[in-house]
N, CA and C of each residue as an Amber inpcrd file, in Angstrom:
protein
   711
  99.7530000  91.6850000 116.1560000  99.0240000  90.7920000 115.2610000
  98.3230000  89.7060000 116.0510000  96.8550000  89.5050000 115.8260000
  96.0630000  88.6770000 116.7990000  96.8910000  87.0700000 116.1140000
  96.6010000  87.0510000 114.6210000  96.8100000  85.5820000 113.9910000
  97.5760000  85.7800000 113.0990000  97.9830000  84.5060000 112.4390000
  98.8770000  84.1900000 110.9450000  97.5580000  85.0100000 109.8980000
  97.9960000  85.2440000 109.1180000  97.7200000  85.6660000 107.3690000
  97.2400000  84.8100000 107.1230000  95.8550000  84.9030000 106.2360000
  95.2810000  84.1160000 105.1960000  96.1690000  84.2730000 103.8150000
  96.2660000  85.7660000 103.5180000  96.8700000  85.5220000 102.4010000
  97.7540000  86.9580000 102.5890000  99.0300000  87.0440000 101.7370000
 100.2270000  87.5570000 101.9970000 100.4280000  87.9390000 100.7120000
 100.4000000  88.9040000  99.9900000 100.8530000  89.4940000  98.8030000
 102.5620000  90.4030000  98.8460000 103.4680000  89.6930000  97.8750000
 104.7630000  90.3290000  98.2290000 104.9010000  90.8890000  96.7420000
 104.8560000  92.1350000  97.0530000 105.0610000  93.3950000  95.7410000
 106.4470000  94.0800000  95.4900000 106.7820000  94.1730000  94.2670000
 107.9100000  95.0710000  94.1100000 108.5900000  96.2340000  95.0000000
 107.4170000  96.6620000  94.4530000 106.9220000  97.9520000  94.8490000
 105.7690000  98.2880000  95.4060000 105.7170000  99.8980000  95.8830000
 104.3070000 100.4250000  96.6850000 103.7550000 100.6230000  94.8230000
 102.3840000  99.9630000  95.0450000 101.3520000  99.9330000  93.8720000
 101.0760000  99.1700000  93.1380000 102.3810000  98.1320000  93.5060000
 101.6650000  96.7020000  92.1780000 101.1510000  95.4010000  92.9670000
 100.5390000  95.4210000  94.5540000  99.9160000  94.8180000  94.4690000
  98.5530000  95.2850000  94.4610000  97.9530000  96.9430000  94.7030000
  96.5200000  97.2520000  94.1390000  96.8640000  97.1970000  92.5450000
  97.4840000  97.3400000  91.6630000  97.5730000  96.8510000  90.2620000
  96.7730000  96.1940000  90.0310000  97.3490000  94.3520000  90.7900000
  97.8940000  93.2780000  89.9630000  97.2940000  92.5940000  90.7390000
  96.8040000  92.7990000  91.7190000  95.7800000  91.6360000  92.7800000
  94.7020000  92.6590000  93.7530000  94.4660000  94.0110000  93.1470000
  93.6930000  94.6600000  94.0390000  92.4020000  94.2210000  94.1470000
  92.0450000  93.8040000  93.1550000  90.1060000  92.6510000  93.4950000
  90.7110000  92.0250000  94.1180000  91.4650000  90.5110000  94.1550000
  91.4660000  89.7440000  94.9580000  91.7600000  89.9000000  96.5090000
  92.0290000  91.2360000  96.4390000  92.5920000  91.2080000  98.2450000
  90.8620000  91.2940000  98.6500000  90.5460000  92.3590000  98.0200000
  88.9670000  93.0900000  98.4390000  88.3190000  91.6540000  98.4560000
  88.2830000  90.6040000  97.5250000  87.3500000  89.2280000  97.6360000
  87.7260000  88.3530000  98.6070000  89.2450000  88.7620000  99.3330000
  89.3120000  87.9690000 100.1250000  89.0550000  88.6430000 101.4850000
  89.3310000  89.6860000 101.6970000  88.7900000  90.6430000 103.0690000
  86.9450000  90.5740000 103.1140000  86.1040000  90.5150000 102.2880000
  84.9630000  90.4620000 102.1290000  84.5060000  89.0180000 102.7700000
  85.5060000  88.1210000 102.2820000  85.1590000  86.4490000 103.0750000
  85.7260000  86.3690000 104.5400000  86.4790000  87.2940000 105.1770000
  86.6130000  87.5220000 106.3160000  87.7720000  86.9880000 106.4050000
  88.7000000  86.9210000 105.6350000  90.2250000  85.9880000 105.4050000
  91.0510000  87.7410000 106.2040000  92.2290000  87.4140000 106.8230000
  93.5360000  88.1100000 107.4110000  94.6910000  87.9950000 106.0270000
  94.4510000  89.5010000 105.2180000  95.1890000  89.9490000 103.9040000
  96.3740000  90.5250000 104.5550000  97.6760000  90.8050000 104.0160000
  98.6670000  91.4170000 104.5400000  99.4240000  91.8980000 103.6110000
 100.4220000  93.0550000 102.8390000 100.8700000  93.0960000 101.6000000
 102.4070000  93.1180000 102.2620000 103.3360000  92.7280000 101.5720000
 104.9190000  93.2870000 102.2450000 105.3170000  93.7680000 100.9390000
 105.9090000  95.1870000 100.8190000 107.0760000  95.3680000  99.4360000
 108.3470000  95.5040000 100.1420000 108.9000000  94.8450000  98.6680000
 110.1280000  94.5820000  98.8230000 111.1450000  96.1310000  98.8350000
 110.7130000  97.1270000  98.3730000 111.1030000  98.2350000  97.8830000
 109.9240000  99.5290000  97.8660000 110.9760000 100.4780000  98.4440000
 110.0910000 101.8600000  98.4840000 109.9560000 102.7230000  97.3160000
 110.3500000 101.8260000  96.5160000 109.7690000 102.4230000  94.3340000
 110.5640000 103.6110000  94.0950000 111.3020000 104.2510000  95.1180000
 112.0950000 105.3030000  94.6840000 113.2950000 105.3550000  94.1490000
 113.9800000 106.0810000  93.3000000 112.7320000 107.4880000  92.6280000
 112.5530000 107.3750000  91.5870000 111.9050000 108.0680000  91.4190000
 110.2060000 107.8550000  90.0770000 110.3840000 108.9990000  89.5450000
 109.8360000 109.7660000  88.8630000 109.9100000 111.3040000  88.1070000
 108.7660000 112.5570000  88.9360000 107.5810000 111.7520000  89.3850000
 107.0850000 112.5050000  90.1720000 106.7770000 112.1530000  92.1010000
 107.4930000 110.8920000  91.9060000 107.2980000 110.4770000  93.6550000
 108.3040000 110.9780000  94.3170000 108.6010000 110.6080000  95.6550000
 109.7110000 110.8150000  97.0290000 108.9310000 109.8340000  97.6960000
 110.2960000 109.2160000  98.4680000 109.5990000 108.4200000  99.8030000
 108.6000000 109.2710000 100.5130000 108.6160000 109.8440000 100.2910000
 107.3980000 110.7470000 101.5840000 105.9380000 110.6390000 100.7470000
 105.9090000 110.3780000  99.6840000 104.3990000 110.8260000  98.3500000
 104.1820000 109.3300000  98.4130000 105.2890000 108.5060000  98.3970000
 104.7010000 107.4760000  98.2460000 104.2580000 106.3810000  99.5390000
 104.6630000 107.1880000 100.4580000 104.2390000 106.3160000 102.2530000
 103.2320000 106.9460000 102.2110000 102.3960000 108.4390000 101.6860000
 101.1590000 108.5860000 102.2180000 100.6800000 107.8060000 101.0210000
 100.9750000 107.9800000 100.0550000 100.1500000 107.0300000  98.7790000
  99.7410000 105.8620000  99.3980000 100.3790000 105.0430000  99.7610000
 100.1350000 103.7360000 100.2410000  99.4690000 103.7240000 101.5170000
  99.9530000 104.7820000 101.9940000  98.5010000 104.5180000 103.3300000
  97.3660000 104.9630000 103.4370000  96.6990000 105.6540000 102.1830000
  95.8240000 106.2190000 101.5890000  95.2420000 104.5960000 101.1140000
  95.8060000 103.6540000 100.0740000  95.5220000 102.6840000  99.7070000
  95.1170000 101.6340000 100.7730000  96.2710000 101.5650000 101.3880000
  96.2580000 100.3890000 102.6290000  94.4420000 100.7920000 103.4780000
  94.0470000 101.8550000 103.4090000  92.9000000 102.0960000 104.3620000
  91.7620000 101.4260000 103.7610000  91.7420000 101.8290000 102.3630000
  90.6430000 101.4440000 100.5330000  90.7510000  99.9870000 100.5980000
  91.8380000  99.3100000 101.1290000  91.9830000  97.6540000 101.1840000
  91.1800000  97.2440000 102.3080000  91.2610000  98.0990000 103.0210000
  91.5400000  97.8260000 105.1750000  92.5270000  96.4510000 105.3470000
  93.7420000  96.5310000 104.6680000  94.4050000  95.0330000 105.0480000
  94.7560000  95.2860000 106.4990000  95.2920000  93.9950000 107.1860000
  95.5050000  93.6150000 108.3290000  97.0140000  94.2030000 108.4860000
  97.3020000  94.0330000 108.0770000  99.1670000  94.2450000 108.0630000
  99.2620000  94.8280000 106.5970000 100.6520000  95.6910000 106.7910000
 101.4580000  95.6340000 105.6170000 103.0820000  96.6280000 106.3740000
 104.1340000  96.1190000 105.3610000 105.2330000  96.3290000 105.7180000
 106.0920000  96.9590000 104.3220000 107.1180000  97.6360000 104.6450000
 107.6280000  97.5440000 103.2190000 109.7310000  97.3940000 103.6370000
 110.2380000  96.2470000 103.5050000 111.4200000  95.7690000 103.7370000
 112.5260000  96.9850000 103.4440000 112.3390000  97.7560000 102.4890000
 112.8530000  98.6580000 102.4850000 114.5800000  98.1480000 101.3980000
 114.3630000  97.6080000 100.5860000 115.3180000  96.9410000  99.6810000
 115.8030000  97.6790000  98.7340000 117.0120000  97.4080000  97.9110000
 117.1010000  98.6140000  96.8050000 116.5270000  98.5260000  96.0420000
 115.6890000  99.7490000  95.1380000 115.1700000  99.7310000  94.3560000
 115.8710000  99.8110000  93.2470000 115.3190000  99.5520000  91.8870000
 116.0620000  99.4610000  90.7290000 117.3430000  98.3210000  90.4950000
 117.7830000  98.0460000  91.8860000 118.8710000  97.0060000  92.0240000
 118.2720000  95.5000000  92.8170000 117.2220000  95.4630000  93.1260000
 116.2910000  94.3750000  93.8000000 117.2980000  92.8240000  93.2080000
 117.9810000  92.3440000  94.3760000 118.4030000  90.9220000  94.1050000
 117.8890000  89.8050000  94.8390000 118.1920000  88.6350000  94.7580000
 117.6180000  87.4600000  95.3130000 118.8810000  87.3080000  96.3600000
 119.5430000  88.0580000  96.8560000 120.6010000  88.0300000  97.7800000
 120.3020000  87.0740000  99.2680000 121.1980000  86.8080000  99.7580000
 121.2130000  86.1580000 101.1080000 120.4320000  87.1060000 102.2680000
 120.8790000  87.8160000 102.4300000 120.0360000  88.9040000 103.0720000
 118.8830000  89.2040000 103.0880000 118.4550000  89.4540000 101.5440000
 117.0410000  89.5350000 101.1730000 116.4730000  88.9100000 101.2550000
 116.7650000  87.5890000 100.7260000 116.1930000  86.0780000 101.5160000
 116.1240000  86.2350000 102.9140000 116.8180000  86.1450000 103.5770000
 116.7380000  86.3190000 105.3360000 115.5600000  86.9610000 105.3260000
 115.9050000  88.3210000 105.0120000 114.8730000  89.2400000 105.2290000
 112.9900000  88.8880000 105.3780000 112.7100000  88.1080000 103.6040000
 111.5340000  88.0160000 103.7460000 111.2050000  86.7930000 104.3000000
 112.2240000  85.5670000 104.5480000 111.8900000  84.7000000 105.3410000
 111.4310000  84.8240000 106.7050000 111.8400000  85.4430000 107.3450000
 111.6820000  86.2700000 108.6290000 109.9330000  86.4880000 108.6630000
 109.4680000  87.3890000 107.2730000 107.9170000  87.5390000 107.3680000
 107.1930000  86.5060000 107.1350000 107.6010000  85.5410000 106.5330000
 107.0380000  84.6820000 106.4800000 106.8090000  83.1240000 107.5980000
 108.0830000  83.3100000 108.5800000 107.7940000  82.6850000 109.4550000
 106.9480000  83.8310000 110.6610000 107.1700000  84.9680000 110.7290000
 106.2620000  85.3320000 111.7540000 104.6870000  85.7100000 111.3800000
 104.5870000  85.9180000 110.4170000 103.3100000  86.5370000 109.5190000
 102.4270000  84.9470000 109.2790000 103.3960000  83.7210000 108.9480000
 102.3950000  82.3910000 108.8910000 101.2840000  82.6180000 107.9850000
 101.6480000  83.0860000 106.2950000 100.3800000  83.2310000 105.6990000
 100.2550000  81.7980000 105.4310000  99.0610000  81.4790000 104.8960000
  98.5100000  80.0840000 104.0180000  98.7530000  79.9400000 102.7420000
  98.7380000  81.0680000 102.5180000  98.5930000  81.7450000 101.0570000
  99.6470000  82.7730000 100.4650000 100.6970000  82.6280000  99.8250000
 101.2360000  83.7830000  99.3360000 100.9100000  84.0470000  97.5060000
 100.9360000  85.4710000  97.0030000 101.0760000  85.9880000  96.2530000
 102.2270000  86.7550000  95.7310000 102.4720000  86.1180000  94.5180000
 103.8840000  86.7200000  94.0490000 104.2550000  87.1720000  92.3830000
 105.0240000  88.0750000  92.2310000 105.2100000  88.2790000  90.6780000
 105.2100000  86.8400000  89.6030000 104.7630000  86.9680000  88.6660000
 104.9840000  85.9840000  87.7910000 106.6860000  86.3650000  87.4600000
 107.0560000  85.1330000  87.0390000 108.7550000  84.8760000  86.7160000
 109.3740000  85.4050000  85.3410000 108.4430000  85.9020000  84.7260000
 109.1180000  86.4160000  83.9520000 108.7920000  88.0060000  83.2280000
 109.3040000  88.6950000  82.7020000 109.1500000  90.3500000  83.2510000
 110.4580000  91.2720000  82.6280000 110.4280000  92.1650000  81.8890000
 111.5080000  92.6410000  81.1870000 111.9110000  93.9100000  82.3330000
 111.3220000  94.1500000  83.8080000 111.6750000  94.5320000  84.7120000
 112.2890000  93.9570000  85.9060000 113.7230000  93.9850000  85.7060000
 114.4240000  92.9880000  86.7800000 114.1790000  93.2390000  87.8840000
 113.8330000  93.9900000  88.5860000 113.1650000  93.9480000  90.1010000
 111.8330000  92.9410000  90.3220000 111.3430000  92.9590000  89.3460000
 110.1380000  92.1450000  89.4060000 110.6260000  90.5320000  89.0620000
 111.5790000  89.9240000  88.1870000 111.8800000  88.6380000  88.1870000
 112.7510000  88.8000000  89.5910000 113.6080000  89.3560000  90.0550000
 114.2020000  89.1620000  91.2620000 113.4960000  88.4260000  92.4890000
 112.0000000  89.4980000  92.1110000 111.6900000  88.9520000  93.1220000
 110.8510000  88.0220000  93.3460000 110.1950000  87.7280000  92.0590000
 109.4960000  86.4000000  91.7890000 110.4300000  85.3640000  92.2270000
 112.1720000  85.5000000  92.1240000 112.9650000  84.4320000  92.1250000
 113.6560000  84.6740000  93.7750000 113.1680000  85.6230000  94.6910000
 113.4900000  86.0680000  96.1520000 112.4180000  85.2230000  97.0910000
 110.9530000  85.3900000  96.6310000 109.9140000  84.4080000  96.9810000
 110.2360000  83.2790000  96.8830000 110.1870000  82.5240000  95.8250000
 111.4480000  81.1930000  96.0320000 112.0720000  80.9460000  96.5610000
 112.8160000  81.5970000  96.7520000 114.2360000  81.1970000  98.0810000
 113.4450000  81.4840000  99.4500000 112.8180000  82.2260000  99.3950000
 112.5650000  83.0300000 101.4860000 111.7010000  81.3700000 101.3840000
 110.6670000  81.5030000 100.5800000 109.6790000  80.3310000 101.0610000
 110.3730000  79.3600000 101.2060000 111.8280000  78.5630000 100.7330000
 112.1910000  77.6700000 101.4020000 113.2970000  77.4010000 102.7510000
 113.6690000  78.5840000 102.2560000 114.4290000  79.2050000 104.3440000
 113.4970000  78.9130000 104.9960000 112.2930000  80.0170000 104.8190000
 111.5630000  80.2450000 106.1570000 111.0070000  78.6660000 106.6290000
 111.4830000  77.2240000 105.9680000 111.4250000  75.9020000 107.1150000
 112.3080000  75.5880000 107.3570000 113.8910000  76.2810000 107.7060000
 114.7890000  76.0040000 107.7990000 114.8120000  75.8410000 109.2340000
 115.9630000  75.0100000 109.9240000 115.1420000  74.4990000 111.3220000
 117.2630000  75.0260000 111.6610000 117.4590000  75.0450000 112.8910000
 118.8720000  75.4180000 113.1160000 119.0140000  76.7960000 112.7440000
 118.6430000  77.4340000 112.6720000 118.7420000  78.8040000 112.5480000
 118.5410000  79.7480000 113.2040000 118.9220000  81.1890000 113.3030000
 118.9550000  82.1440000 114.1620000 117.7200000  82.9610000 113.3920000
 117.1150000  82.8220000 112.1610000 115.8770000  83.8350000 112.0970000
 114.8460000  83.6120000 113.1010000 114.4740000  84.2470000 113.5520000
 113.3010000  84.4270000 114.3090000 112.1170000  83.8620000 113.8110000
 110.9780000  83.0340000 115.0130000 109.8530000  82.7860000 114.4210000
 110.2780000  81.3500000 114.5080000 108.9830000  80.1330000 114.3650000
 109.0340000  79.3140000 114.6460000 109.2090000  78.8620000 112.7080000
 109.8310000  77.8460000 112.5890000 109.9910000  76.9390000 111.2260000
 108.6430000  77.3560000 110.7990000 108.4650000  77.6140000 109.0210000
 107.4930000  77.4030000 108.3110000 106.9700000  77.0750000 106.7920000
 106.9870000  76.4800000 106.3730000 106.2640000  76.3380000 104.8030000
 104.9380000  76.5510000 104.4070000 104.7310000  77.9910000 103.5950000
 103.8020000  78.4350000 103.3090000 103.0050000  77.7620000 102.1710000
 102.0630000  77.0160000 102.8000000 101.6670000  75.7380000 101.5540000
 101.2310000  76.1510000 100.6210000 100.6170000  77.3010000  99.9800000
 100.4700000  77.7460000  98.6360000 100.8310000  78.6870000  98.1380000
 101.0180000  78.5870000  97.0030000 102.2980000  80.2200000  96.4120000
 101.9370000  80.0750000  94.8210000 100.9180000  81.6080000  94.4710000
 100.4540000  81.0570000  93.2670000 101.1150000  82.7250000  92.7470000
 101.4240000  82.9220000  91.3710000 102.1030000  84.0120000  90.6590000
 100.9300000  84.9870000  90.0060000 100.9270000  86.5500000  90.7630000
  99.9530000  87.3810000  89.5410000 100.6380000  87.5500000  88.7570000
 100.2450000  88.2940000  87.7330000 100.6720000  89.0280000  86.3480000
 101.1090000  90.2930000  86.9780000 102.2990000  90.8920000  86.8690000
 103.0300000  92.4730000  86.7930000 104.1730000  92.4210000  85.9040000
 103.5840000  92.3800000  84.4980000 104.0280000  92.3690000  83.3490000
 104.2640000  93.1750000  82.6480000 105.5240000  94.0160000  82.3370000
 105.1860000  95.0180000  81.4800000 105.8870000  94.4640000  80.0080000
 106.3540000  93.1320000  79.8400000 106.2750000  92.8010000  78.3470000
 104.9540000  92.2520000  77.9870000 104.8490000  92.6010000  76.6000000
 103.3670000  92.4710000  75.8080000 103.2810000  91.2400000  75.2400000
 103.4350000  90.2780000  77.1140000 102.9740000  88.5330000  76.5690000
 101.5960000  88.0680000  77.0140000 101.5540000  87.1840000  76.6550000
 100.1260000  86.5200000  77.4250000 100.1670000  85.1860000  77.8020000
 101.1100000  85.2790000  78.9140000 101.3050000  83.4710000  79.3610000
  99.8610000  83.6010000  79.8840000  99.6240000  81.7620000  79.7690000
  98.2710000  81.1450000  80.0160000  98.3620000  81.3860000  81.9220000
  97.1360000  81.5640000  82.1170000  97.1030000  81.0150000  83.8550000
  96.2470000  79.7540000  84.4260000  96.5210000  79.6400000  85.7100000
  95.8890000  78.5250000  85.9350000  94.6900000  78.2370000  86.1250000
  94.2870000  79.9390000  86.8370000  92.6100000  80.1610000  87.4840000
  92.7420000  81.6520000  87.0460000  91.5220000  81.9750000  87.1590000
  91.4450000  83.1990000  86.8350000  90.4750000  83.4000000  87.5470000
  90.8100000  84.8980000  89.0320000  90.0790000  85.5860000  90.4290000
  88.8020000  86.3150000  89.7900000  87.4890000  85.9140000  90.4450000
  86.5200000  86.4740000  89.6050000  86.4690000  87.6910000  90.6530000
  86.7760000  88.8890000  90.0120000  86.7250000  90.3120000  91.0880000
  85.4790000  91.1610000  90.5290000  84.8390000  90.9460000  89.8270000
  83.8210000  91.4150000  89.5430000  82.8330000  92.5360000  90.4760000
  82.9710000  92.1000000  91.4100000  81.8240000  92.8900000  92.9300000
  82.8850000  94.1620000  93.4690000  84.1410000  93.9980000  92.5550000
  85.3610000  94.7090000  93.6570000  85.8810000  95.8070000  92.7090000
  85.7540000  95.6710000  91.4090000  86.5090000  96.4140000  90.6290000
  86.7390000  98.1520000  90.7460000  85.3390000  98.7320000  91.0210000
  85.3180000  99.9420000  91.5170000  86.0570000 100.0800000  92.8050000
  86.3390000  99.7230000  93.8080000  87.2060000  99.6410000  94.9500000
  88.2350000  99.7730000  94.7000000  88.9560000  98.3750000  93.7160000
  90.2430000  98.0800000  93.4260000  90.9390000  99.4420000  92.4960000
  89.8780000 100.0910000  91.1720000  90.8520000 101.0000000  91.0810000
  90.4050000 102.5640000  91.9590000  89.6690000 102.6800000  93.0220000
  90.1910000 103.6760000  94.0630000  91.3110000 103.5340000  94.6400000
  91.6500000 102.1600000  94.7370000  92.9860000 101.6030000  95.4220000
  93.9060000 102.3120000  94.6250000  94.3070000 101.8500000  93.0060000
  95.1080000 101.7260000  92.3640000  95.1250000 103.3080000  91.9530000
  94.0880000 104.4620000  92.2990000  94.4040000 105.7840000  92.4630000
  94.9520000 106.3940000  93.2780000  94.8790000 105.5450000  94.6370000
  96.0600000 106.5640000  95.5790000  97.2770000 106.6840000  94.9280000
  97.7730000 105.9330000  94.0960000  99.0570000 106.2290000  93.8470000
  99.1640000 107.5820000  92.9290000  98.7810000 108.7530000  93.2530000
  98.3850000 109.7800000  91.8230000  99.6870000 109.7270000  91.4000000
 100.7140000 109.9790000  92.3690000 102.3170000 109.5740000  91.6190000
 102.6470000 109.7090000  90.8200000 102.4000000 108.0060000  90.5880000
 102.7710000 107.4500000  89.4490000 101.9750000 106.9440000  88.0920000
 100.5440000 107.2150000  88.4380000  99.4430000 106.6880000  87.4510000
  98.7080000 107.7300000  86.8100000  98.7610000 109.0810000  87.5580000
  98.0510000 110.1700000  87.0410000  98.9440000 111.5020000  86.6370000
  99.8790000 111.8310000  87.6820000 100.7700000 113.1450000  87.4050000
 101.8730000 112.6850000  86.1650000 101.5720000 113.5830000  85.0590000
 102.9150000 113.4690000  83.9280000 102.0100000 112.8210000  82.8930000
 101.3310000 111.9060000  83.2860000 101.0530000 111.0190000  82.5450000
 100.0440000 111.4050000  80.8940000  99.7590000 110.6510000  80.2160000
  98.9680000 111.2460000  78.7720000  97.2750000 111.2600000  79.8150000
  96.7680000 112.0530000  79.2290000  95.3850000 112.1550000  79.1810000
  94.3630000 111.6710000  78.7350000  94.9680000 111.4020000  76.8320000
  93.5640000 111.3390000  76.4010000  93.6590000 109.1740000  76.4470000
  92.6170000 108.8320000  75.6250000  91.8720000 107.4720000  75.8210000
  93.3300000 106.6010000  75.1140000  93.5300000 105.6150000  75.5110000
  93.6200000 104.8610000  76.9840000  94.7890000 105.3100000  77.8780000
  94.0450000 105.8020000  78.9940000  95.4440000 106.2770000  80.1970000
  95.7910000 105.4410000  80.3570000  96.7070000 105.1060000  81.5270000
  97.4810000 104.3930000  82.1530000  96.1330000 103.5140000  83.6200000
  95.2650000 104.2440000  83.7930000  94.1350000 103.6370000  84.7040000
  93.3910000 102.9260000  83.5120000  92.6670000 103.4460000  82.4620000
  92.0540000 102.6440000  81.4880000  92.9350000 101.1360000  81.0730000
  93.7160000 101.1300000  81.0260000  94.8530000 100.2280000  80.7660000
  94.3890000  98.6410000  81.6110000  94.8890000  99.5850000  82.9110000
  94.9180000  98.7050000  84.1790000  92.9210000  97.7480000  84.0520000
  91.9530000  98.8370000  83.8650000  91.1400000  98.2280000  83.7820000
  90.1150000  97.2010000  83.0940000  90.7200000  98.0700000  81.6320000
  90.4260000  97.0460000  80.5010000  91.1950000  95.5260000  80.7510000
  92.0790000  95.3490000  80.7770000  93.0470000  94.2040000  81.5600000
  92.2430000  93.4400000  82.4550000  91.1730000  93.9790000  83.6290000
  90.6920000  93.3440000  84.1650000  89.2150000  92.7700000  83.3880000
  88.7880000  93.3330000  82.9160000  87.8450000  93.1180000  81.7390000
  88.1450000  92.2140000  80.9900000  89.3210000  92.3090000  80.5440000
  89.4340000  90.6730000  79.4700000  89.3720000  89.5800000  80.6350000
  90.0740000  89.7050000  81.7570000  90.4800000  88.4080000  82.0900000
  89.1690000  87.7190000  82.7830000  88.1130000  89.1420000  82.7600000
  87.0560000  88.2400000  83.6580000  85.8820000  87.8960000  82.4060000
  86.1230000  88.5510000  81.0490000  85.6940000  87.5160000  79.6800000
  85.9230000  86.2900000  79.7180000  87.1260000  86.1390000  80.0370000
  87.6220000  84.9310000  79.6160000  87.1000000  83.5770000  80.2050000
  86.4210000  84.1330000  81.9300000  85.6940000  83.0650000  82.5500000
  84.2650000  83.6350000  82.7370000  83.6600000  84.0580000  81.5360000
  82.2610000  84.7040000  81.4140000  81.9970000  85.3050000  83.1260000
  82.4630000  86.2070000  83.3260000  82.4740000  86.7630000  84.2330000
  82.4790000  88.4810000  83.9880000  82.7650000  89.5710000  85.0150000
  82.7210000  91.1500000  83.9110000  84.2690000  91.3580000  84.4610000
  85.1250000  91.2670000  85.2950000  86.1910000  91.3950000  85.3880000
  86.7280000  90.5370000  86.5690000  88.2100000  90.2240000  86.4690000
  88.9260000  89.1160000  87.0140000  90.8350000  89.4310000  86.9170000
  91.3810000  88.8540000  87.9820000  92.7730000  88.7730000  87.7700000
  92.8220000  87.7190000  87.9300000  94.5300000  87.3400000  86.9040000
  94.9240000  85.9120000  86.3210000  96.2060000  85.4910000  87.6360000
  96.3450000  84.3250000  87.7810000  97.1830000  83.7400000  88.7720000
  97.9050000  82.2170000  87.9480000  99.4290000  82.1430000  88.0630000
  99.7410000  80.8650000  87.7430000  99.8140000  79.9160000  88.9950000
 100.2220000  78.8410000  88.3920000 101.0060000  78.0110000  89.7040000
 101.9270000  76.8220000  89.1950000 102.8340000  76.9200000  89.5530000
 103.7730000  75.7460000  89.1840000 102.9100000  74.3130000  89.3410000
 102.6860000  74.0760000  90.8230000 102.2440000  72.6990000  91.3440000
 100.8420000  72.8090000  91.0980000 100.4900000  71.6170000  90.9900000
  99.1020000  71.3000000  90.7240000  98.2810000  71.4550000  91.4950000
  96.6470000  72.0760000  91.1020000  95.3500000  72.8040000  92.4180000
  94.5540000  71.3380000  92.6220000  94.2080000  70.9660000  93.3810000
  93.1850000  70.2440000  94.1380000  92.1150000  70.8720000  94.5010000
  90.7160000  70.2620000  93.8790000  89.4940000  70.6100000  93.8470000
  88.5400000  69.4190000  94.6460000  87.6740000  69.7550000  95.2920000
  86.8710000  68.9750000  95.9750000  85.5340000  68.5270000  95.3710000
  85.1810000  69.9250000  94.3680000  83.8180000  70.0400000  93.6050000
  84.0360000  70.8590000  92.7200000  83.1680000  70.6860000  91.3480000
  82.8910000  71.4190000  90.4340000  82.6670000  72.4390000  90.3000000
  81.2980000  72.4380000  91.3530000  80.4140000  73.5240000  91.5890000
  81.2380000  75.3340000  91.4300000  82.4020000  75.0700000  92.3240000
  83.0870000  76.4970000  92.1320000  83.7040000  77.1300000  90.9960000
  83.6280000  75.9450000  89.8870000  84.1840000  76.0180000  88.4100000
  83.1180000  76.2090000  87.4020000  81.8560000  76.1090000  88.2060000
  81.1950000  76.3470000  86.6060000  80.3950000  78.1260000  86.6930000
  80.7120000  78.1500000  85.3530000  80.7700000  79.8090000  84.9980000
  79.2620000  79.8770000  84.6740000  79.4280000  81.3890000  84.5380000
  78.0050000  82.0680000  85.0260000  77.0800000  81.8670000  83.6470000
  75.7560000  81.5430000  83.6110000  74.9130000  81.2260000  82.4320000
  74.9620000  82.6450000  81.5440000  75.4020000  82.0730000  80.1520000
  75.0360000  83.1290000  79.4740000  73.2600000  83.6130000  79.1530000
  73.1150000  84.8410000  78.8110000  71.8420000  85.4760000  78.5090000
  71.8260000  84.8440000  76.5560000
């Protein structure tokens, strides 16, 4: 690795961060930013995957991104905890990886691997400035840590900003097709698949900031703005 991460996406699983932030990686590799994804878990098993379907899946994806890095911790799946270990674990990437920026599940989620690890990000990000310690890597606090949506209850918490991916969307779901896996094999056919789903989703959220498609991001702590200018939305016709 030449440098630290601009931005650091930590996923369940192989596929929910082309899901759930696949424009935004593409908008941020396009500005010339160092993207990196880590999962916590190798998603197995599934009804039509194996670790083996789903390491080429993802490196089929990882190429459609061109991210800089990506890793996958290799954690239990289906049993994903906020454990001491696991903490260790992703603290570790986060002091050697030095993103600016992390991306993480929103906190709440009727899939406990996914609050786990919304609530595992929490903990690593405050190890990894733990000073007296044997993890590797120099002390660090990753100064921003904002939450996507990988929701599979049918809520609609508010967000804070909403990623205008608009220029990326065709990319993002080539991305979100390597996984044939899990998004295409078994699955229903007729109108709305499981890809229609994913995309209409991006369609509302980039309505919502008169834009044609967008992913939503929270944040606990409050954003600091310098200018307007990047907030005002596109003239209607």
């Amino acid at each position: 690795m030449d440098s630290a991460l601009d931005v650091l996406v930590v996923a369940p699983h192989p596929d929910d961060a082309e899901i759930s932030v696949g424009g935004t990686i593409l908008a941020c590799k396009a500005a010339g930013m160092r993207v990196g994804v880590v999962e916590l878990t190798n998603g197995e098993p599934t009804p039509y995957g194996s670790p083996e379907i789903r390491e080429q899946e993802t490196a089929a994806s990882t190429a459609v991104l061109d991210l800089d890095w990506r890793e996958n911790l290799n954690l239990p799946n289906r049993s994903l905890e906020s454990s001491l270990e696991a903490r260790r674990q992703l603290a570790i990437v986060f002091r050697t990886q030095r993103p600016r920026i992390i991306l993480a599940p929103y906190w709440e989620d009727v899939h406990p691997d996914h609050v786990s690890a919304s609530q595992l990000v929490d903990a690593a990000r405050f190890w990894s400035k733990l000073s007296k310690t044997d993890m590797p890597g120099e002390r660090f606090w990753p100064p921003q840590l904002y939450y996507f949506w990988s929701i599979h209850l049918r809520i609609h918490p508010k967000p804070s900003f909403v990623f205008d991916i608009s220029e990326y969307i065709d990319q993002k779901m080539q991305a979100v097709q390597c996984y044939e896996s899990q998004l295409i094999v078994g699955r229903p056919t007729e109108h709305p698949t499981v890809l229609d789903d994913i995309k209409d989703r991006a369609r509302y959220w980039g309505w919502s900031i008169h834009r044609a498609y967008g992913e939503p991001f929270a944040s606990r702590e409050e954003i600091g703005i310098q200018s307007f200018l990047p907030l005002t939305p596109a003239e209607k016709a």
